[in-house]
Coordinates of C-alpha atoms in Angstrom, one line a residue:
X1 CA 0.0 0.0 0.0
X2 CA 2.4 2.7 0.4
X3 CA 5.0 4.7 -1.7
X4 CA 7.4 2.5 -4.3
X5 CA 11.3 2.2 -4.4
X6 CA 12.5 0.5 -6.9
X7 CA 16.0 -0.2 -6.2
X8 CA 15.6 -2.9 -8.6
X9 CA 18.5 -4.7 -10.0
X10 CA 19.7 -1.6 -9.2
X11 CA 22.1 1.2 -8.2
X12 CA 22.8 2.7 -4.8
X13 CA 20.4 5.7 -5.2
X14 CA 16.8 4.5 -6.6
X15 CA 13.8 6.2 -6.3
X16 CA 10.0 4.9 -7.2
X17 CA 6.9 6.1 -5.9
X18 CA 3.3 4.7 -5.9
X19 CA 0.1 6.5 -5.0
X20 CA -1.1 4.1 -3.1
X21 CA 0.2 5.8 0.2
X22 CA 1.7 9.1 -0.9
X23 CA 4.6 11.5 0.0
X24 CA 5.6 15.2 0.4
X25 CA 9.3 14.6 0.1
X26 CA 12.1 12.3 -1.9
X27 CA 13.7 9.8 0.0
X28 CA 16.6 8.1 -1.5
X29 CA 17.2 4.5 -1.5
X30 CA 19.9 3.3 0.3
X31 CA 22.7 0.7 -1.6
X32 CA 22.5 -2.6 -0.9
X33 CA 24.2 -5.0 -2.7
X34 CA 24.7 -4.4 -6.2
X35 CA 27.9 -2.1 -6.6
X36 CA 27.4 1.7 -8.9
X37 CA 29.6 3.2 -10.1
X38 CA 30.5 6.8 -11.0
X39 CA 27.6 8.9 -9.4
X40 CA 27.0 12.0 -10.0
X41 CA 24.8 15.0 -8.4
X42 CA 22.6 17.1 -10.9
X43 CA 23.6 20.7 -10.1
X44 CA 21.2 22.1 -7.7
X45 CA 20.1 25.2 -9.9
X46 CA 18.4 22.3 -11.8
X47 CA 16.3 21.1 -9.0
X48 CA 12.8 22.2 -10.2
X49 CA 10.1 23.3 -7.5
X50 CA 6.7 21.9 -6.8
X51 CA 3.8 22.7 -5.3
X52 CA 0.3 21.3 -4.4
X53 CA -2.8 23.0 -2.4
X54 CA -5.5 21.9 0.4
X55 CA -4.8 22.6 4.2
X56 CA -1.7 19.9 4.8
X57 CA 0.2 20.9 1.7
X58 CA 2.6 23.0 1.4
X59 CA 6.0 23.9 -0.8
X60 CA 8.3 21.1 -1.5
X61 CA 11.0 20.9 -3.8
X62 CA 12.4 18.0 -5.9
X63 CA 15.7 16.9 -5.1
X64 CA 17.1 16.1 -8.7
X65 CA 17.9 12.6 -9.1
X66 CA 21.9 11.2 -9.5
X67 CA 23.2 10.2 -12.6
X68 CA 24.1 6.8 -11.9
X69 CA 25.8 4.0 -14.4
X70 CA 25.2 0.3 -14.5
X71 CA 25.1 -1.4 -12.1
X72 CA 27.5 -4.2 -10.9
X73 CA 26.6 -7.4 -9.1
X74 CA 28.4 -8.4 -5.9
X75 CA 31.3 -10.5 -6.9
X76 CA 32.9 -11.6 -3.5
X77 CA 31.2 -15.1 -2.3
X78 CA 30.8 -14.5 1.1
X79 CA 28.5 -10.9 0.0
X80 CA 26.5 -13.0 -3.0
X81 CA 23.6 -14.4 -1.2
X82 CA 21.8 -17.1 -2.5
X83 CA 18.1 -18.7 -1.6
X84 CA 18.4 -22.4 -0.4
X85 CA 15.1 -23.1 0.8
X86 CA 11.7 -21.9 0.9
X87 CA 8.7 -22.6 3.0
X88 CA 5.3 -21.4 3.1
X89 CA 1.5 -21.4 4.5
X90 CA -0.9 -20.5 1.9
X91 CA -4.3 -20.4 1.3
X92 CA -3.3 -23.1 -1.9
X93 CA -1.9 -25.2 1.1
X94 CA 1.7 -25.8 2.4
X95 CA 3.8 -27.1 -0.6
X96 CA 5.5 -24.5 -2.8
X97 CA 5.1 -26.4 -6.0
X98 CA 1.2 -26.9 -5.6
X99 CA 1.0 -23.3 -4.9
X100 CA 2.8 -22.3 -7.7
X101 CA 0.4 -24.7 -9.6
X102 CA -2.4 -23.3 -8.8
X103 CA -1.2 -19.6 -9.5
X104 CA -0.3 -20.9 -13.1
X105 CA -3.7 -22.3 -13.5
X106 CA -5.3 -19.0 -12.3
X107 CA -7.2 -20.4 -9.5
X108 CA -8.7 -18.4 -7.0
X109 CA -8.5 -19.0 -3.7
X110 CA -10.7 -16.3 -2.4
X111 CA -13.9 -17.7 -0.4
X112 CA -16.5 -17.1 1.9
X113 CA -15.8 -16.3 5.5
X114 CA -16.4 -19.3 7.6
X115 CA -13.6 -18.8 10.1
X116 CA -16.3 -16.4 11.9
X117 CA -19.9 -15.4 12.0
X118 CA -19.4 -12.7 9.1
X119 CA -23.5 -12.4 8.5
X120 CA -23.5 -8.5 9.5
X121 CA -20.2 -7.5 7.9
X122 CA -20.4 -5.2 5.0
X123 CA -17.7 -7.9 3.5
X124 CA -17.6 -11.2 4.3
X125 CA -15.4 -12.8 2.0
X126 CA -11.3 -13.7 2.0
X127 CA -8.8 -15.5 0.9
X128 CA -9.1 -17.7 4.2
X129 CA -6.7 -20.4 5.3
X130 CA -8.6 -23.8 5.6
X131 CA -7.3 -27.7 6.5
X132 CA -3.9 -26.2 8.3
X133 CA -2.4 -28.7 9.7
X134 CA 0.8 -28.4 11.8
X135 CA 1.0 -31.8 12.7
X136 CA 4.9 -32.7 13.0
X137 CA 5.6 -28.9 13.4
X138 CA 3.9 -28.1 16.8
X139 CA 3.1 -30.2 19.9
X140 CA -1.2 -30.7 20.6
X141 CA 0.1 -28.4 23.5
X142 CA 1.1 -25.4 22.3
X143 CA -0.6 -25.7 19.0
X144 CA -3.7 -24.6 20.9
X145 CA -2.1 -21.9 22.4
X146 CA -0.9 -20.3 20.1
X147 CA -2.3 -17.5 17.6
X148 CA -2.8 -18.6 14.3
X149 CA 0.3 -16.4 13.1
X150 CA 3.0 -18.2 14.8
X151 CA 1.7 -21.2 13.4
X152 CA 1.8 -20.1 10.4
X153 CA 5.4 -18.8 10.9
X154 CA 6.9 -22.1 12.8
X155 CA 5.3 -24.2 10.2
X156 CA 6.5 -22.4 6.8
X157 CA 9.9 -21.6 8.5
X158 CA 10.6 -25.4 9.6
X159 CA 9.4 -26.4 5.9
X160 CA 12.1 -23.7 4.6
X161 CA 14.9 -25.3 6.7
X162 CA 13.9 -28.6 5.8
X163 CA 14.0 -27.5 1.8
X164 CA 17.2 -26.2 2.3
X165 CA 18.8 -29.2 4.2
X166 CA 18.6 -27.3 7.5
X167 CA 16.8 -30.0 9.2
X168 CA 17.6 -30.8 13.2
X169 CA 20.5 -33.2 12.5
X170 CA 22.1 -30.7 9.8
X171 CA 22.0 -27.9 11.9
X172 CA 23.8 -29.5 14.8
X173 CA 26.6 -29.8 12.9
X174 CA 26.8 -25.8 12.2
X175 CA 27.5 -22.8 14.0
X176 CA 23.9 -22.1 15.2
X177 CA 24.9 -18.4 16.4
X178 CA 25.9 -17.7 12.8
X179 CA 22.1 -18.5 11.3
X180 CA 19.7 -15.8 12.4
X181 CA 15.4 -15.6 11.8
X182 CA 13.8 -12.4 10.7
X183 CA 10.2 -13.3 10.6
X184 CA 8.4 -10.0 10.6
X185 CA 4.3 -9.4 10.9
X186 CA 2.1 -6.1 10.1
X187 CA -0.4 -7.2 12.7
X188 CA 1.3 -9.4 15.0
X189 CA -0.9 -11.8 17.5
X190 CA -4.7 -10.2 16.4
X191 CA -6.9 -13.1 17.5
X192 CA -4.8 -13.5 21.0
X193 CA -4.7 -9.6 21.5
X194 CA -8.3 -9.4 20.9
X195 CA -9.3 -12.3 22.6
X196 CA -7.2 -10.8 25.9
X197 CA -8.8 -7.4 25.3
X198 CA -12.7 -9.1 25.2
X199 CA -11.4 -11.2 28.5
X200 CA -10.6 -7.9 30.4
X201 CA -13.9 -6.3 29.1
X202 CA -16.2 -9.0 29.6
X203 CA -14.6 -10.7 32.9
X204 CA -11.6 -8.2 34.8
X205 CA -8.0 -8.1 34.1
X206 CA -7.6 -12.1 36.5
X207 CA -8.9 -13.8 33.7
X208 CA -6.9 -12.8 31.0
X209 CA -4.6 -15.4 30.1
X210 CA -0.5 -14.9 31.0
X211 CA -0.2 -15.6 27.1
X212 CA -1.9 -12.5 26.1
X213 CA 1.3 -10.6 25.9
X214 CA 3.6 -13.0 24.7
X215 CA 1.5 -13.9 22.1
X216 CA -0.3 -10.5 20.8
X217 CA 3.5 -8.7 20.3
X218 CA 5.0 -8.7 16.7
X219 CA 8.5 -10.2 17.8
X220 CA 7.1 -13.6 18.9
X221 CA 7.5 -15.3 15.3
X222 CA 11.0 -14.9 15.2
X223 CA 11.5 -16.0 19.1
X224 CA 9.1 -19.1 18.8
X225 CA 11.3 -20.3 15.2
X226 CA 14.2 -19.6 16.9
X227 CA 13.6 -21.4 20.5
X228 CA 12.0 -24.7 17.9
X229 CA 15.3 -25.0 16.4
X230 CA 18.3 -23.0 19.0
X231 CA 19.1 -20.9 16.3
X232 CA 21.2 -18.2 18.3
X233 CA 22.0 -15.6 15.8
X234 CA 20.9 -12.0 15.2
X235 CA 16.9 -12.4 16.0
X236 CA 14.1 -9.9 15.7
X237 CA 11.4 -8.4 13.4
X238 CA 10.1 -5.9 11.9
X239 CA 7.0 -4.3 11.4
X240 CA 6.0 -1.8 8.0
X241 CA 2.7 -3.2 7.7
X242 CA 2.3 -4.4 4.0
X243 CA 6.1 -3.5 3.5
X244 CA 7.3 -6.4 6.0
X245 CA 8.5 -9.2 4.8
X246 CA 10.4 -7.6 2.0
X247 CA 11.9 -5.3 4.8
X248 CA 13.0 -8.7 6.6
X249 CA 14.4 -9.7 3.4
X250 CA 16.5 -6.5 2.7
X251 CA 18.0 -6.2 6.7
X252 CA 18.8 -10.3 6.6
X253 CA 20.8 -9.8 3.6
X254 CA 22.7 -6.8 5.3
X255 CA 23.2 -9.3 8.2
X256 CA 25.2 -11.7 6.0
X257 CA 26.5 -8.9 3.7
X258 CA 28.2 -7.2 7.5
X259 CA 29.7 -10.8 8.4
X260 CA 26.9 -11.0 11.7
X261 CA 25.5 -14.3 9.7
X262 CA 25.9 -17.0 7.1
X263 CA 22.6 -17.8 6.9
X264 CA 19.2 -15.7 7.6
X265 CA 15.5 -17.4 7.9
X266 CA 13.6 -14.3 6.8
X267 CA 10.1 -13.6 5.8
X268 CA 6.8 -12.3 6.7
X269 CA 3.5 -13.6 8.5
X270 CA -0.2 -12.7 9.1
X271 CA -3.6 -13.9 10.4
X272 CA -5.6 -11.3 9.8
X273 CA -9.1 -13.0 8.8
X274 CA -10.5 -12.5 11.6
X275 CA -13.6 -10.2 13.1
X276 CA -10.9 -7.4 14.0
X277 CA -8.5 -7.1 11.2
X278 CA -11.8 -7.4 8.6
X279 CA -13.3 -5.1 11.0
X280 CA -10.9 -2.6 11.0
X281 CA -10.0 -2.4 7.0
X282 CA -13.8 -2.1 6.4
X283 CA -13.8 1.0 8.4
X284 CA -10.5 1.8 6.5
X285 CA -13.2 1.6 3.5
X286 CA -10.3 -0.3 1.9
X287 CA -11.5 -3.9 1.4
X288 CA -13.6 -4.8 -1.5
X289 CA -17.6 -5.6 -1.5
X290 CA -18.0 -7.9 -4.3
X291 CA -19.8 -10.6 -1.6
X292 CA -21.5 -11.7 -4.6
X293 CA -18.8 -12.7 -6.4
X294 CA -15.6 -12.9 -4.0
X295 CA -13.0 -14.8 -6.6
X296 CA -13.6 -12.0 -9.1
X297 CA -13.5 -9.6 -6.6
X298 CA -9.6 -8.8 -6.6
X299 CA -8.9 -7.9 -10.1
X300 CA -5.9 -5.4 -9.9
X301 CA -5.7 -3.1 -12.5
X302 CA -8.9 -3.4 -14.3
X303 CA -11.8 -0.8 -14.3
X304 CA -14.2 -1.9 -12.0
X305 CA -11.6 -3.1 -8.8
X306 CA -13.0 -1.5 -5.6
X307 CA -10.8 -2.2 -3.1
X308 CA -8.2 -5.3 -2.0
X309 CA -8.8 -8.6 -0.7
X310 CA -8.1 -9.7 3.0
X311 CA -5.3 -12.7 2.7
X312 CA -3.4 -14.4 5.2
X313 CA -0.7 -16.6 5.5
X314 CA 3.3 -16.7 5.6
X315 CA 6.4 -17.1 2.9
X316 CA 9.9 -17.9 4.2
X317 CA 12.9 -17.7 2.6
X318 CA 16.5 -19.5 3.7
X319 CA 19.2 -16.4 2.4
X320 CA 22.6 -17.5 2.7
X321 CA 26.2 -16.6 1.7
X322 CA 27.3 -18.0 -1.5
X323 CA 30.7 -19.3 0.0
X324 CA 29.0 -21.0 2.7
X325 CA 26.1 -22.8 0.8
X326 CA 29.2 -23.8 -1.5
X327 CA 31.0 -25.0 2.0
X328 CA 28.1 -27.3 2.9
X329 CA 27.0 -28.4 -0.5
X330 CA 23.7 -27.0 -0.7
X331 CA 21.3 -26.7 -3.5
X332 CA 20.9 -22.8 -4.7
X333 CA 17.8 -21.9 -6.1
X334 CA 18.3 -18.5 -7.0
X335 CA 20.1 -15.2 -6.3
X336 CA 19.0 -12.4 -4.6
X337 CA 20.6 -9.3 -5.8
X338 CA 19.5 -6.0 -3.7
X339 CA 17.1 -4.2 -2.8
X340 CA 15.9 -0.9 -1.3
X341 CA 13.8 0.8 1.2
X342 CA 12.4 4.3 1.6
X343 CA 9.5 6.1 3.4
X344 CA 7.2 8.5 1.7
X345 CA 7.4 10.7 4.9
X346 CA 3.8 12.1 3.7
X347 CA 0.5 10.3 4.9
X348 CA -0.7 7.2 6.9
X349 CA -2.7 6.1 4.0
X350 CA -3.0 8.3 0.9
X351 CA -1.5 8.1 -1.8
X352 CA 0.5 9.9 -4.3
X353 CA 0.0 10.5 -8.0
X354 CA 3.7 11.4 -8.7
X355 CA 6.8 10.1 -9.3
X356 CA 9.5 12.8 -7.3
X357 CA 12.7 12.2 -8.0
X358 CA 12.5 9.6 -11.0
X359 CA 14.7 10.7 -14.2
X360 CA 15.5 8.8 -17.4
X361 CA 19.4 8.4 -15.9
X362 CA 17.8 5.6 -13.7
X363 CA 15.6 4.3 -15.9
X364 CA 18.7 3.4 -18.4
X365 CA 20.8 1.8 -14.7
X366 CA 17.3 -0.4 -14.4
X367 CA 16.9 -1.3 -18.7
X368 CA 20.8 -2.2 -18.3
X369 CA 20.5 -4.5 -15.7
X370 CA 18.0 -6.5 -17.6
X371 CA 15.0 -6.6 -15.3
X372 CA 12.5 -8.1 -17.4
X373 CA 9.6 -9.3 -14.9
X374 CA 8.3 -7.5 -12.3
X375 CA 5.9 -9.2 -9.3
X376 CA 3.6 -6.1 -8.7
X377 CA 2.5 -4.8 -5.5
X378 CA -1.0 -4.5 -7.1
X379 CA -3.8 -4.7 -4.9
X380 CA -6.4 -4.0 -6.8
X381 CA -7.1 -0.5 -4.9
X382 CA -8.2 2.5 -7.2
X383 CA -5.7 5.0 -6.9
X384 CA -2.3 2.3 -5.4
X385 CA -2.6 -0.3 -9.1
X386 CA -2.3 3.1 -11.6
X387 CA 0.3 4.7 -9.4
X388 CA 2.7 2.1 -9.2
X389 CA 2.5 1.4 -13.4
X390 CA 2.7 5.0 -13.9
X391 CA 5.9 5.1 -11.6
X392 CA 7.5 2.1 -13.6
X393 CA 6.7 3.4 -16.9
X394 CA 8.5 6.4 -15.6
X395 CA 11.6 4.4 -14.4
X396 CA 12.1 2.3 -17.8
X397 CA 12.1 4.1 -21.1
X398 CA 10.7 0.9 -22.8
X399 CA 8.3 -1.7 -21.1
X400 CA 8.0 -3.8 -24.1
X401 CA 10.3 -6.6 -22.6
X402 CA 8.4 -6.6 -19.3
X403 CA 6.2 -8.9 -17.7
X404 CA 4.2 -8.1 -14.8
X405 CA 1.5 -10.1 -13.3
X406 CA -0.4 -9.3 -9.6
X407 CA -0.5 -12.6 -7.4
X408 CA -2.9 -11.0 -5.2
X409 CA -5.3 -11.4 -8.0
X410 CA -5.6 -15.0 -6.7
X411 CA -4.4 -14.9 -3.2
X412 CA -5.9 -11.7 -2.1
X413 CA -3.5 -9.6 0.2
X414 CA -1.6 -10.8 3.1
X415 CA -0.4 -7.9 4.6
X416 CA 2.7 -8.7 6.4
X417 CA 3.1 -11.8 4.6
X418 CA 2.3 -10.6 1.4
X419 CA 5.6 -9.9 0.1
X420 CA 7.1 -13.4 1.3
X421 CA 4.3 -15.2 -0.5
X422 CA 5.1 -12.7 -3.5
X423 CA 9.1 -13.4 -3.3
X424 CA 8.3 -17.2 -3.6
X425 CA 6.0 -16.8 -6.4
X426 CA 8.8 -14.8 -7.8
X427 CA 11.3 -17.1 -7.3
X428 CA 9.3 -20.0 -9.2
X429 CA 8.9 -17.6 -12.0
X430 CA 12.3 -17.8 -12.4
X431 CA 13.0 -21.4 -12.0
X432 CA 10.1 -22.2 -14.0
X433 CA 10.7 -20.0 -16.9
X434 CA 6.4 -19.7 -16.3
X435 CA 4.6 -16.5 -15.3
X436 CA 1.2 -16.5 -13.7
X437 CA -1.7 -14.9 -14.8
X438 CA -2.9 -11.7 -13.2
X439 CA -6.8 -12.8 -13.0
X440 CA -10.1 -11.3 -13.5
X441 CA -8.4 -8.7 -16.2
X442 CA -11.8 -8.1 -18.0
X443 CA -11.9 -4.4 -18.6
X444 CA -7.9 -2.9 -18.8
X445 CA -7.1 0.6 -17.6
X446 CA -5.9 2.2 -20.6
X447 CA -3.1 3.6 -19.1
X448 CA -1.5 0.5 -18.1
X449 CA 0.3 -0.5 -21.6
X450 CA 2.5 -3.2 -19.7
X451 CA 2.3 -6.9 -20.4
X452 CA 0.4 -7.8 -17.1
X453 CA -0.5 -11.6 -18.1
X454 CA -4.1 -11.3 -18.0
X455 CA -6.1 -14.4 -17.3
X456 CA -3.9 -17.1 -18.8
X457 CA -0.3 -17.8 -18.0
X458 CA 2.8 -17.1 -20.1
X459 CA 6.2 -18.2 -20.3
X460 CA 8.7 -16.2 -20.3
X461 CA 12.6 -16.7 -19.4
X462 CA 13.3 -14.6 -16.4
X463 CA 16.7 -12.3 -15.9
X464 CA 16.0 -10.1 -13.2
X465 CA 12.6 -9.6 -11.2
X466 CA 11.6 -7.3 -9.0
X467 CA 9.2 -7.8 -6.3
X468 CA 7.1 -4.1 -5.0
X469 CA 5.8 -4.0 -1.7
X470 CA 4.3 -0.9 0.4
X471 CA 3.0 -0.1 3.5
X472 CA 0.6 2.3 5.3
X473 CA 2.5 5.0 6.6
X474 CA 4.6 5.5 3.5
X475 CA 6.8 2.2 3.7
X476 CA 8.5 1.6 0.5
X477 CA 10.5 -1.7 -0.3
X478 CA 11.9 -3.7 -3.7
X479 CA 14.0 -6.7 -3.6
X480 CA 15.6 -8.2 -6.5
X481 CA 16.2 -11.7 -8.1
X482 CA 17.6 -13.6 -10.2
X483 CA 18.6 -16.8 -11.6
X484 CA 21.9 -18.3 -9.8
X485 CA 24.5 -17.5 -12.1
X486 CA 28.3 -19.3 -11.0

């Protein structure tokens, strides 16, 4: 939901922005892990001034964007970081290949609310988890205990390890202070947090449980992983509401980049289908009310979307130092390459229609380093799907090349774990050499002249994708892949 960077493939100073959650100033994307090269500052008396009106505007001024060349990937094999595992919960189920199979197929997996009484609800459709099972993950115990995002998070995070070799009796043999989790959430424990909350209303603060803290704050995913499997290194999350997991992504690779970690579990996880997270967006008046037709309902980019779809679920990824997957003979999936993050400094929600800061100097460092497919933010929200294709056209002088597609179509949007279940579709894109549809394009925008794979899937060899996520409050993140090159 928020602004856009696209640090893309990228250089050290890229800047993107998408109207779905606005800003009054240019923030620059920091480098991280592709190497530019001779930058150069526009002279200030070419920074052009803006203006807007209403009561919170005022005068702003464009900072002119650097001149920056090609960039160049990270050569040295303890800085290249590589995926070697991935793990999920989706609303398609636990295994990755399934869920990639029924993205290519363009199945939706938006339903009826049954998870709650939704009669009353102005929208009472999702796409809602059913059949999870985290039997061989979690103990009887403490699997009903716990809030349905932690689930989520120790079950897609112990199938990530497992993908990636990383199982009990491998990691015993490693340095477990060197492997770190970064498991991040938008909304953290909702159902236990509301549950405690309802206990102290209805009954006095003695009856609400002693797992009401513990379980409502957003750090708990990365805790419970980490106690499951005595993984001791850096340990924490973060918390940029649609933004996250990509966030996660971007400060695990820094982790291993810095020499703190060789390997990073990273990701994002929500449970937001619930009556207090649909509650909430409704009043946000952000949701869509298609209950008569909820798997058409989320149909970014087309004329008549009216709002996103409540997802939930969780996407993990294992990100780990080339020279030490090499060390223990792992199998490498992809690359990731970089990625940025910015904040739009502006709005809690609104958006933007510009692009500040974008020039045709970084559109030819993006064309050059061959990005080719991008996995859109797109959430089928009336001003955020325009912005963020106005802002790419912006960034690349020619779009003919480029694939973009909008798994949310299919999923709906899962918030915090939206961009981890986006990275792995991303991923598979790559390794498959297939693109998913973006479904339920009936009626195109006009202004959206990019390929967006409408309805029925395409192949297409990947180079370099990009994968957008933003968050209320002007969170702005892009990570990069690619295929694993030697």
């Amino acid at each position: 939901m928020a602004g856009i960077v696209l640090s893309g493939s990228c250089s050290s100073r890229l800047l993107l922005r998408d109207r779905e959650a606005g800003s009054n100033g240019a923030s620059l994307a920091q480098y991280n892990g592709l190497r530019a090269v001779d930058t150069m500052h526009l002279p200030s008396s070419r920074t052009p001034k803006l203006s807007c009106s209403g009561p919170k505007c005022r005068t702003i001024r464009a900072m002119a964007s650097p001149t920056v060349s090609a960039p160049k990937r990270e050569t040295d094999p303890k800085k290249r970081i590589v995926i070697t595992g991935m793990g999920l919960v989706s609303v398609f189920g636990s295994d990755i290949d399934n869920f990639y199979n029924k993205l290519l197929e363009g199945e939706s997996g938006i339903t009826q609310i049954d998870k709650f009484d939704a009669t009353n609800y102005s929208v009472r459709f999702a796409g809602q988890i059913r059949d999870f099972s985290s039997k061989g993950y979690i103990d009887g115990k403490n699997d009903r205990r716990l809030d349905d995002c932690w689930r989520y998070c120790l079950v897609a995070g112990r199938r990530a390890l497992d993908e990636a070799n990383l199982g009990s009796e491998a990691l015993e043999k490693l340095d477990k202070t060197r492997i770190g989790v970064l498991v991040g959430t938008g909304m953290g424990g909702l159902t236990a947090f509301s549950n405690g909350v309802e206990a102290l209303i209805q009954k006095g603060y003695k009856k609400i449980t002693p797992f009401f803290i513990p379980y409502s704050i957003t750090n708990m995913g990365s805790a419970l992983l980490a106690i499951d499997t005595g993984l001791m290194g850096p340990n924490y999350s973060i918390s940029t509401a649609c933004a996250t997991a990509n966030y996660c992504f971007y400060a695990a690779a820094n982790h291993i980049r810095r020499g703190e970690a060789d390997i990073m579990v990273a990701g994002g996880t929500e449970a937001a289908v619930m009556p207090t997270g649909i509650g909430g967006f409704i009043a946000c008046r952000a949701l869509s009310q298609r209950n008569d037709e909820p798997k058409r309902a989320s149909r970014p980019w087309d004329k008549h979307r009216d709002g996103f779809v409540m997802g939930e679920g969780c996407g993990v990824l294992i990100m780990e130092s080339l020279d030490h997957a090499m060390q223990r003979g792992a199998n490498i999936i992809a690359e990731y390459l970089g990625g940025a993050v910015t904040c739009d400094a502006h709005h809690m929600t609104d958006p933007r229609s510009d692009g500040l800061g974008v020039s045709s100097c970084i559109s030819k460092s993006l064309e050059d380093a061959g990005v080719n497919y991008v996995n859109a933010h797109a959430t089928s929200t009336l001003a955020g799907d325009l912005a963020e294709v106005n802002a790419i056209k912006m960034v690349f002088k020619n779009t003919s090349e480029i694939k973009m597609n909008g798994t949310k179509s299919m999923i709906g949007h899962g918030l915090g774990a939206a961009g981890g279940l986006e990275a792995i579709a991303t991923v598979k894109a790559i390794t498959t050499g297939w693109l998913h549809p973006t479904i339920n394009q009936d009626n195109l925008e006009p202004e959206v002249t990019i390929d967006t794979v409408p309805n029925v899937k395409k192949q297409h060899e990947v180079n370099v994708a990009i994968s957008n996520s933003f968050g209320f409050g002007g969170h702005n993140s892009v990570v990069v892949f690619a295929p694993f090159k030697p």
